[in-house]
Each structure stands twice: as structure tokens, then as C-alpha cells.
CSV table of C-alpha atoms in Angstrom, one decimal:
chain,number,residue,atom,x,y,z
A,3,MET,CA,0.0,0.0,0.0
A,4,ASN,CA,1.3,3.4,-0.9
A,5,PHE,CA,0.8,5.8,2.0
A,6,GLU,CA,2.1,9.0,0.3
A,7,ARG,CA,-1.5,10.3,-0.1
A,8,TYR,CA,-2.1,10.0,3.6
A,9,ALA,CA,1.4,11.0,4.8
A,10,ARG,CA,0.2,14.2,6.5
A,11,GLN,CA,-2.7,12.7,8.5
A,12,MET,CA,-0.5,9.8,9.5
A,13,LEU,CA,1.6,12.3,11.4
A,14,VAL,CA,-1.3,12.9,13.8
A,15,LYS,CA,-0.6,11.4,17.2
A,16,ASN,CA,-1.9,7.8,17.5
A,17,TRP,CA,-2.7,7.6,13.8
A,18,GLY,CA,0.4,6.3,11.9
A,19,GLU,CA,0.5,3.3,9.6
A,20,GLU,CA,-1.6,1.2,11.9
A,21,GLY,CA,-4.4,3.8,11.9
A,22,GLN,CA,-4.3,4.2,8.2
A,23,LYS,CA,-4.5,0.4,7.6
A,24,LYS,CA,-7.6,0.4,9.9
A,25,LEU,CA,-9.3,3.0,7.7
A,26,GLN,CA,-8.3,1.1,4.6
A,27,SER,CA,-10.0,-2.0,5.8
A,28,SER,CA,-13.2,-0.3,7.0
A,29,ARG,CA,-16.6,0.0,5.4
A,30,VAL,CA,-18.7,3.1,6.1
A,31,VAL,CA,-22.3,3.5,5.0
A,32,VAL,CA,-23.5,7.0,4.4
A,33,VAL,CA,-27.3,7.3,4.3
A,34,GLY,CA,-28.2,10.4,2.4
A,35,ALA,CA,-26.1,12.1,-0.3
A,36,GLY,CA,-27.3,15.7,0.5
A,37,GLY,CA,-26.1,18.5,2.6
A,38,LEU,CA,-24.6,16.4,5.3
A,39,GLY,CA,-23.7,13.4,3.2
A,40,SER,CA,-21.7,15.4,0.6
A,41,PRO,CA,-19.0,16.8,3.0
A,42,ALA,CA,-19.1,13.7,5.1
A,43,SER,CA,-18.4,11.3,2.3
A,44,ILE,CA,-15.9,13.6,0.6
A,45,TYR,CA,-13.7,13.6,3.8
A,46,LEU,CA,-14.1,9.9,4.4
A,47,ALA,CA,-13.0,9.3,0.8
A,48,VAL,CA,-10.0,11.5,0.9
A,49,ALA,CA,-9.0,10.1,4.3
A,50,GLY,CA,-8.8,6.6,2.7
A,51,VAL,CA,-11.8,4.7,4.2
A,52,GLY,CA,-11.5,1.6,2.1
A,53,GLU,CA,-15.1,1.1,1.3
A,54,LEU,CA,-17.8,3.7,1.1
A,55,ARG,CA,-21.5,2.9,0.4
A,56,ILE,CA,-23.7,5.9,-0.4
A,57,ILE,CA,-27.5,5.4,-0.2
A,58,ASP,CA,-29.9,7.9,-1.7
A,59,SER,CA,-32.9,7.5,-3.9
A,60,ASP,CA,-33.4,11.1,-4.8
A,61,VAL,CA,-32.4,13.0,-8.0
A,62,VAL,CA,-30.5,16.2,-8.0
A,63,GLU,CA,-32.5,19.4,-8.0
A,64,LEU,CA,-31.4,23.0,-8.6
A,65,SER,CA,-32.4,24.0,-5.1
A,66,ASN,CA,-30.0,21.4,-3.7
A,67,LEU,CA,-26.9,23.1,-5.0
A,68,ASN,CA,-26.4,25.7,-2.3
A,69,ARG,CA,-25.3,22.9,0.0
A,70,GLN,CA,-25.0,19.5,-1.6
A,71,VAL,CA,-21.4,20.0,-2.9
A,72,LEU,CA,-21.1,16.6,-4.5
A,73,HIS,CA,-23.6,17.6,-7.1
A,74,TRP,CA,-23.1,20.2,-9.8
A,75,ASP,CA,-25.2,22.0,-12.4
A,76,LYS,CA,-24.5,19.2,-14.9
A,77,ASP,CA,-26.0,16.6,-12.5
A,78,ILE,CA,-29.5,18.2,-12.3
A,79,GLY,CA,-32.0,15.4,-12.8
A,80,ARG,CA,-29.4,12.7,-12.2
A,81,LEU,CA,-29.6,10.2,-9.3
A,82,LYS,CA,-27.6,11.5,-6.3
A,83,ALA,CA,-26.2,8.1,-5.6
A,84,LEU,CA,-24.6,7.9,-9.0
A,85,SER,CA,-23.5,11.5,-9.0
A,86,ALA,CA,-21.9,11.0,-5.6
A,87,GLU,CA,-20.2,7.7,-6.7
A,88,GLU,CA,-18.6,9.4,-9.7
A,89,LYS,CA,-17.2,12.3,-7.7
A,90,LEU,CA,-15.9,10.2,-4.9
A,91,ARG,CA,-14.2,7.8,-7.2
A,92,ASN,CA,-12.4,10.6,-8.8
A,93,LEU,CA,-11.4,12.0,-5.5
A,94,ASN,CA,-9.6,8.9,-4.4
A,95,GLU,CA,-8.9,5.9,-6.7
A,96,ASP,CA,-7.6,3.9,-3.8
A,97,ILE,CA,-11.0,3.2,-2.4
A,98,LYS,CA,-14.2,1.4,-3.4
A,99,VAL,CA,-17.3,3.5,-3.8
A,100,GLU,CA,-20.7,2.2,-4.3
A,101,GLY,CA,-23.7,4.4,-4.9
A,102,ILE,CA,-27.1,2.8,-4.2
A,103,ALA,CA,-30.1,4.6,-5.6
A,104,GLU,CA,-32.6,3.0,-3.2
A,105,ARG,CA,-34.7,4.3,-0.4
A,106,LEU,CA,-33.8,2.7,2.9
A,107,ASP,CA,-36.8,0.7,4.1
A,108,GLU,CA,-37.7,-2.3,6.3
A,109,GLY,CA,-37.3,-4.6,3.3
A,110,ASN,CA,-33.8,-3.6,2.2
A,111,GLY,CA,-32.4,-2.0,5.3
A,112,GLU,CA,-30.5,-4.8,6.9
A,113,GLU,CA,-29.0,-5.9,3.6
A,114,LEU,CA,-27.8,-2.3,2.8
A,115,LEU,CA,-26.2,-1.8,6.2
A,116,ARG,CA,-24.8,-5.2,6.9
A,117,GLY,CA,-21.0,-5.3,7.2
A,118,ALA,CA,-20.7,-1.6,8.0
A,119,ASP,CA,-18.2,-0.7,10.7
A,120,VAL,CA,-20.0,2.7,11.1
A,121,VAL,CA,-23.1,4.2,9.6
A,122,LEU,CA,-23.6,8.0,9.1
A,123,ASP,CA,-27.1,9.5,9.4
A,124,CYS,CA,-27.1,12.2,6.7
A,125,LEU,CA,-30.8,12.1,6.2
A,126,ASP,CA,-33.3,14.9,6.1
A,127,ASN,CA,-36.4,13.5,7.8
A,128,PHE,CA,-37.2,11.7,11.1
A,129,PRO,CA,-39.2,8.7,9.9
A,130,THR,CA,-36.2,7.3,8.0
A,131,ARG,CA,-33.9,8.3,10.8
A,132,PHE,CA,-36.0,6.3,13.3
A,133,LEU,CA,-35.8,3.3,10.9
A,134,LEU,CA,-32.0,3.7,10.6
A,135,ASN,CA,-31.7,3.9,14.4
A,136,LYS,CA,-33.7,0.7,14.8
A,137,LEU,CA,-31.7,-1.1,12.1
A,138,CYS,CA,-28.3,-0.1,13.5
A,139,HIS,CA,-29.4,-1.3,17.0
A,140,ARG,CA,-30.6,-4.6,15.5
A,141,LEU,CA,-27.2,-5.1,13.7
A,142,GLY,CA,-25.1,-3.6,16.5
A,143,ILE,CA,-23.5,-0.9,14.3
A,144,PRO,CA,-22.4,2.5,15.6
A,145,LEU,CA,-24.4,5.4,14.1
A,146,ILE,CA,-23.3,9.0,13.8
A,147,HIS,CA,-26.4,11.2,14.0
A,148,SER,CA,-26.5,14.8,12.8
A,149,VAL,CA,-29.2,17.3,12.0
A,150,ILE,CA,-29.3,20.9,10.9
A,151,PHE,CA,-31.8,23.8,10.7
A,152,GLY,CA,-30.8,27.2,9.4
A,153,LEU,CA,-27.4,28.0,10.9
A,154,GLU,CA,-27.7,25.4,13.6
A,155,GLY,CA,-26.4,21.9,13.8
A,156,ARG,CA,-26.3,19.0,16.3
A,157,ILE,CA,-24.4,15.8,16.4
A,158,THR,CA,-24.0,12.8,18.6
A,159,THR,CA,-22.4,9.3,18.3
A,160,ILE,CA,-24.7,6.4,19.1
A,161,VAL,CA,-23.2,3.0,20.1
A,162,PRO,CA,-26.0,0.4,20.5
A,163,GLY,CA,-26.4,-0.6,24.1
A,164,LYS,CA,-23.9,2.0,25.4
A,165,THR,CA,-25.3,5.4,24.6
A,166,PRO,CA,-28.7,7.0,24.2
A,167,CYS,CA,-30.4,6.3,20.9
A,168,LEU,CA,-32.6,8.5,18.7
A,169,SER,CA,-35.7,7.0,20.3
A,170,CYS,CA,-34.4,7.9,23.8
A,171,LEU,CA,-34.0,11.5,22.6
A,172,TYR,CA,-37.3,11.7,20.7
A,173,PRO,CA,-39.9,9.2,22.1
A,174,GLN,CA,-42.7,11.0,20.1
A,175,PRO,CA,-42.5,11.6,16.4
A,176,PRO,CA,-41.4,15.3,16.1
A,177,ILE,CA,-43.3,17.9,14.1
A,178,GLU,CA,-41.1,18.6,11.1
A,179,VAL,CA,-40.7,21.9,9.3
A,180,ARG,CA,-40.6,21.5,5.6
A,181,PRO,CA,-38.9,22.8,3.6
A,182,PHE,CA,-36.3,23.5,6.3
A,183,PRO,CA,-34.1,26.6,6.1
A,184,VAL,CA,-30.5,25.9,5.5
A,185,VAL,CA,-27.3,27.7,4.7
A,186,GLY,CA,-24.8,25.3,3.1
A,187,VAL,CA,-22.0,25.9,5.5
A,188,ALA,CA,-24.1,24.5,8.4
A,189,PRO,CA,-24.4,21.0,7.0
A,190,GLY,CA,-20.9,21.5,5.7
A,191,ILE,CA,-19.6,21.9,9.2
A,192,MET,CA,-21.7,19.2,10.6
A,193,GLY,CA,-21.0,16.7,7.8
A,194,CYS,CA,-17.3,17.2,8.4
A,195,MET,CA,-17.9,16.5,12.1
A,196,GLU,CA,-19.7,13.3,11.2
A,197,ALA,CA,-16.7,12.2,9.1
A,198,LEU,CA,-14.4,13.1,12.0
A,199,GLU,CA,-16.4,11.1,14.5
A,200,ALA,CA,-16.5,8.1,12.2
A,201,ILE,CA,-12.7,8.3,11.6
A,202,LYS,CA,-12.1,8.5,15.4
A,203,LEU,CA,-14.3,5.4,16.0
A,204,LEU,CA,-12.6,3.5,13.2
A,205,ILE,CA,-9.0,4.2,14.4
A,206,GLY,CA,-9.8,4.4,18.1
A,207,LEU,CA,-8.7,7.9,18.4
A,208,GLY,CA,-9.7,10.7,20.8
A,209,ASN,CA,-13.1,11.0,22.6
A,210,PRO,CA,-16.2,10.5,20.4
A,211,LEU,CA,-19.4,12.2,21.4
A,212,LEU,CA,-20.7,9.2,23.4
A,213,GLY,CA,-23.7,10.1,25.5
A,214,LYS,CA,-23.1,13.7,24.6
A,215,MET,CA,-24.6,16.0,22.0
A,216,LEU,CA,-22.7,18.8,20.4
A,217,ARG,CA,-24.7,21.8,19.3
A,218,PHE,CA,-23.2,24.3,16.9
A,219,ASP,CA,-24.9,27.7,16.6
A,220,GLY,CA,-23.5,29.5,13.5
A,221,GLU,CA,-25.4,32.7,14.3
A,222,THR,CA,-23.4,33.3,17.5
A,223,MET,CA,-20.4,31.0,16.7
A,224,THR,CA,-21.0,29.1,19.9
A,225,VAL,CA,-20.6,25.4,20.6
A,226,GLN,CA,-22.4,23.6,23.5
A,227,ILE,CA,-21.7,20.0,24.5
A,228,PHE,CA,-24.2,18.6,27.0
A,229,PRO,CA,-25.0,15.1,28.3
A,230,ILE,CA,-27.9,13.2,26.9
A,231,LYS,CA,-29.6,10.3,28.8
A,232,ARG,CA,-30.8,6.8,27.9
A,233,ARG,CA,-34.5,6.0,28.7
A,234,GLU,CA,-34.9,2.7,30.6
A,235,ASN,CA,-38.1,2.0,28.8
A,236,CYS,CA,-36.8,2.8,25.4
A,237,PRO,CA,-38.4,0.3,22.9
A,238,ILE,CA,-35.2,0.3,20.8
A,239,CYS,CA,-32.3,0.2,23.2
A,240,GLY,CA,-33.9,-0.3,26.6
A,241,ASN,CA,-33.0,-4.1,26.7
A,242,LEU,CA,-29.5,-3.6,25.3
A,243,HIS,CA,-26.5,-3.5,27.7
B,9,MET,CA,-37.4,36.5,39.1
B,10,ALA,CA,-35.8,36.8,35.7
B,11,ILE,CA,-35.3,33.6,33.7
B,12,LYS,CA,-33.7,33.8,30.3
B,13,VAL,CA,-35.0,31.3,27.8
B,14,THR,CA,-33.1,30.6,24.6
B,15,LEU,CA,-35.2,29.2,21.8
B,16,THR,CA,-33.9,27.3,18.8
B,17,GLY,CA,-35.1,26.1,15.4
B,18,ARG,CA,-38.5,27.1,14.3
B,19,LEU,CA,-39.4,28.3,17.8
B,20,ALA,CA,-36.8,31.0,17.5
B,21,ASP,CA,-38.2,32.0,14.2
B,22,ILE,CA,-41.7,32.3,15.5
B,23,LEU,CA,-40.9,34.1,18.8
B,24,ASP,CA,-37.4,35.3,19.3
B,25,LYS,CA,-34.0,33.7,19.9
B,26,GLU,CA,-33.9,34.9,23.5
B,27,ILE,CA,-36.9,35.8,25.7
B,28,SER,CA,-37.1,36.7,29.3
B,29,LEU,CA,-39.8,35.3,31.7
B,30,SER,CA,-40.5,36.9,35.0
B,31,SER,CA,-42.6,34.5,37.0
B,32,PRO,CA,-42.1,30.8,36.3
B,33,SER,CA,-41.2,28.7,39.4
B,34,THR,CA,-40.5,25.5,37.6
B,35,VAL,CA,-39.1,24.3,34.3
B,36,GLY,CA,-42.6,23.1,33.3
B,37,GLU,CA,-44.1,26.4,34.1
B,38,ALA,CA,-41.5,28.2,31.9
B,39,ILE,CA,-42.3,26.0,29.0
B,40,ARG,CA,-46.0,26.6,29.4
B,41,GLU,CA,-45.5,30.3,29.6
B,42,VAL,CA,-43.6,30.2,26.3
B,43,ALA,CA,-46.3,28.0,24.8
B,44,GLY,CA,-48.9,30.6,25.7
B,45,MET,CA,-47.2,33.3,23.6
B,46,ASP,CA,-48.1,31.8,20.2
B,47,GLU,CA,-50.4,29.1,18.8
B,48,GLU,CA,-47.7,27.6,16.5
B,49,ALA,CA,-45.2,27.6,19.4
B,50,LYS,CA,-47.8,25.9,21.5
B,51,ALA,CA,-48.2,23.1,19.0
B,52,PHE,CA,-44.4,22.5,19.1
B,53,LEU,CA,-44.2,22.5,22.9
B,54,LEU,CA,-47.5,20.8,24.1
B,55,ASP,CA,-49.3,17.8,22.9
B,56,ASP,CA,-53.0,17.5,22.2
B,57,GLU,CA,-53.6,16.9,25.9
B,58,GLY,CA,-51.7,19.9,26.9
B,59,LYS,CA,-48.7,18.0,28.2
B,60,VAL,CA,-45.2,19.2,27.5
B,61,ARG,CA,-43.9,17.1,24.6
B,62,ASP,CA,-41.2,14.6,25.7
B,63,ASN,CA,-39.1,15.1,22.5
B,64,ILE,CA,-37.9,18.5,23.6
B,65,ILE,CA,-34.4,18.6,25.0
B,66,VAL,CA,-34.4,21.0,28.0
B,67,LEU,CA,-31.1,22.4,29.3
B,68,VAL,CA,-31.0,24.5,32.5
B,69,ASN,CA,-27.6,26.1,32.8
B,70,ASP,CA,-26.2,23.6,30.3
B,71,GLU,CA,-27.5,20.6,32.3
B,72,ASN,CA,-30.0,18.3,30.6
B,73,VAL,CA,-33.2,18.3,32.7
B,74,ASP,CA,-36.1,15.9,32.4
B,75,ASP,CA,-37.9,16.7,35.6
B,76,LEU,CA,-40.4,19.4,34.7
B,77,GLU,CA,-41.0,20.1,38.4
B,78,GLN,CA,-37.4,21.2,38.8
B,79,PRO,CA,-37.5,24.6,40.6
B,80,LEU,CA,-35.9,27.6,38.8
B,81,ARG,CA,-33.7,30.2,40.5
B,82,GLU,CA,-33.0,33.8,39.7
B,83,GLY,CA,-30.5,34.0,36.8
B,84,ASP,CA,-31.1,30.4,35.4
B,85,VAL,CA,-30.7,30.1,31.7
B,86,ILE,CA,-33.0,27.6,29.9
B,87,PHE,CA,-32.4,26.2,26.4
B,88,LEU,CA,-35.4,24.6,24.6
B,89,LEU,CA,-34.1,22.4,21.9
B,90,LEU,CA,-36.9,21.3,19.6
B,91,PRO,CA,-36.2,18.3,17.4
B,92,ILE,CA,-34.8,19.5,14.1
B,93,ALA,CA,-34.6,17.2,11.0
B,94,GLY,CA,-32.7,18.9,8.2
B,95,GLY,CA,-29.7,17.3,6.5
């Protein structure tokens, strides 16, 4: 394996050749190739994560282009999964990239996620997020969750049986505001944080946001980190220890 | 007694990012007072039976609080984090 592409990141303390090989042998599934999924998958690709699977059933629309940086004018009308696959392959020819133009559902979910070392929630709606949360708990796969609204973003890292899950945080289905306001840099920042959390989990580096939520407020440039709690009676993770 | 409440997401768009409440003695009372300011805000904060929705993350002085009866003290700062879904 030629490490020249990764030489600078391998200088990071506790990364080195061993950390790079861990990334190379990892599989990450990114669910959603939009505002969060674009930056997240770009940085996972250039970091050398060996296998990336990008799941999205939507097509690129003009109104996506203020934030979904994997997709360009020429891609309007094209499936996001295929647009993402093309760009990510061109970014790093060392890695395997697979774009899957399907909507995650009960029927295909386990098959699409199986074998993942980490899953990234880069979705834009709660029903699919709850399904993803359930599937990751069933399969025992860590899930990086992030959401944005306007200039605000939130992120937490969910490890089944160890941390609160999405159903602990939101026992009732939330009221969703659609279309949601968004400035591209907000998902840009949060998607990068998701990639960083995934890399940390894969290499075993630093302190991931376990049992903690980070909230970024772009309006005031403030960051809060606060503890979040498991619910004993959570139907998804209450019986996992 | 002045209690500062910071609102986020759609709630901040409807009301304001920061509002000041003068009278609430508990966290639950503070949330109900905010809900009483606007019908749309009320729908986000209270369910059909008038109970505070349990999908709101409530921080008091940066501590995550789930006891709505928790008493408030002068100078407390409340954050109401409604679920947001964008991505």
C-alpha cells in the first residue's frame, strides 16, 4: 500500500501506519447524499476509508446546489447516488465507492447496512432516521447522527447498548418543518464533524461524542456540549446493555 | 425573578431567539409560559392533551433536565431544543 497520499494525516498522534490500515480495511455506509452526506463522504473518501457505500434514492434538483457540494449543475435530474459515486471515485482511486439509488426501508435496510463498521445518518427526515436507528441497533452498528436547521447543527455518536439512541431522545415523532431553512455551511460543518467522529471510531482515536450532544450555533459561533440520557423503557435500546 | 430562555429552530423564528420570563417557578411552568405566547409555538411544545412534549431537550444552565418540576432560580438560563430534522 502506498501511504504517500495519507502522509500528513499519519503524522497525527496515535494515527500512523496502523491507523491508516484500519481505515483502509473499513466499510462506512453514508445514508443520504445531500447537505450532510456530501461533505461527510468527501472527507471519508480523501482520508482513505476503504469502502464507502452511499445510499440515496433522490435526484439532484437546482435547489440542492447551495449545500450538496457533491452535485453540480450538470447533475441536475441525475440520481444523487450515481453523481456521488462518480465524484468520490475521482477524489480517491484507492478506495471502493458504491452508490445505491434506493430508499432505505424495512425490506432492504438490513442488507444495505450489513457489514458496515460505522453508519452515518445524513438524512433529512425523522421517519427514515428512526428506521435507521432501529436497524443499527438490530445489527449492532455505531451510528453517527447529525441534523441541521438554518445556521444550527447538532451531532451525537450512538453506540448500541452503550449510549442513548434516537428514540431515547425523541420518544414521540417530532413535528417537522418542511422545507427547512439551511445555509450550506451548516451541513458543511456538521457533515465534516460526522466524518471526523467516524474516523475516530474506526481508528480508536480521541473521545467521540458518546452520551453527549454537540450543538453548533452558527449565528453566535458558539458550541455547546451537553450530556444526553438513555431511557430505561426505550423500545429500541432499553433491553441492550 | 428573571429567567432567560433561549429558543432554537422554528421556535426561535416564531418568537425570538432569546426571551425573558418573569414569573415561572419550575421548568414546566416556563415551557407553558412560552407555549402561551403563540399558537404555533404551543403546537411544538405541548401535545393535544396539553402535556409538555417529551421530544424537547431542555437544558438548564447547560444541564439536561427531564424533571419538569425542577425549581428555577434567579438567573437560570433555559435552552429549549426542539427536534430538528434537516440534513
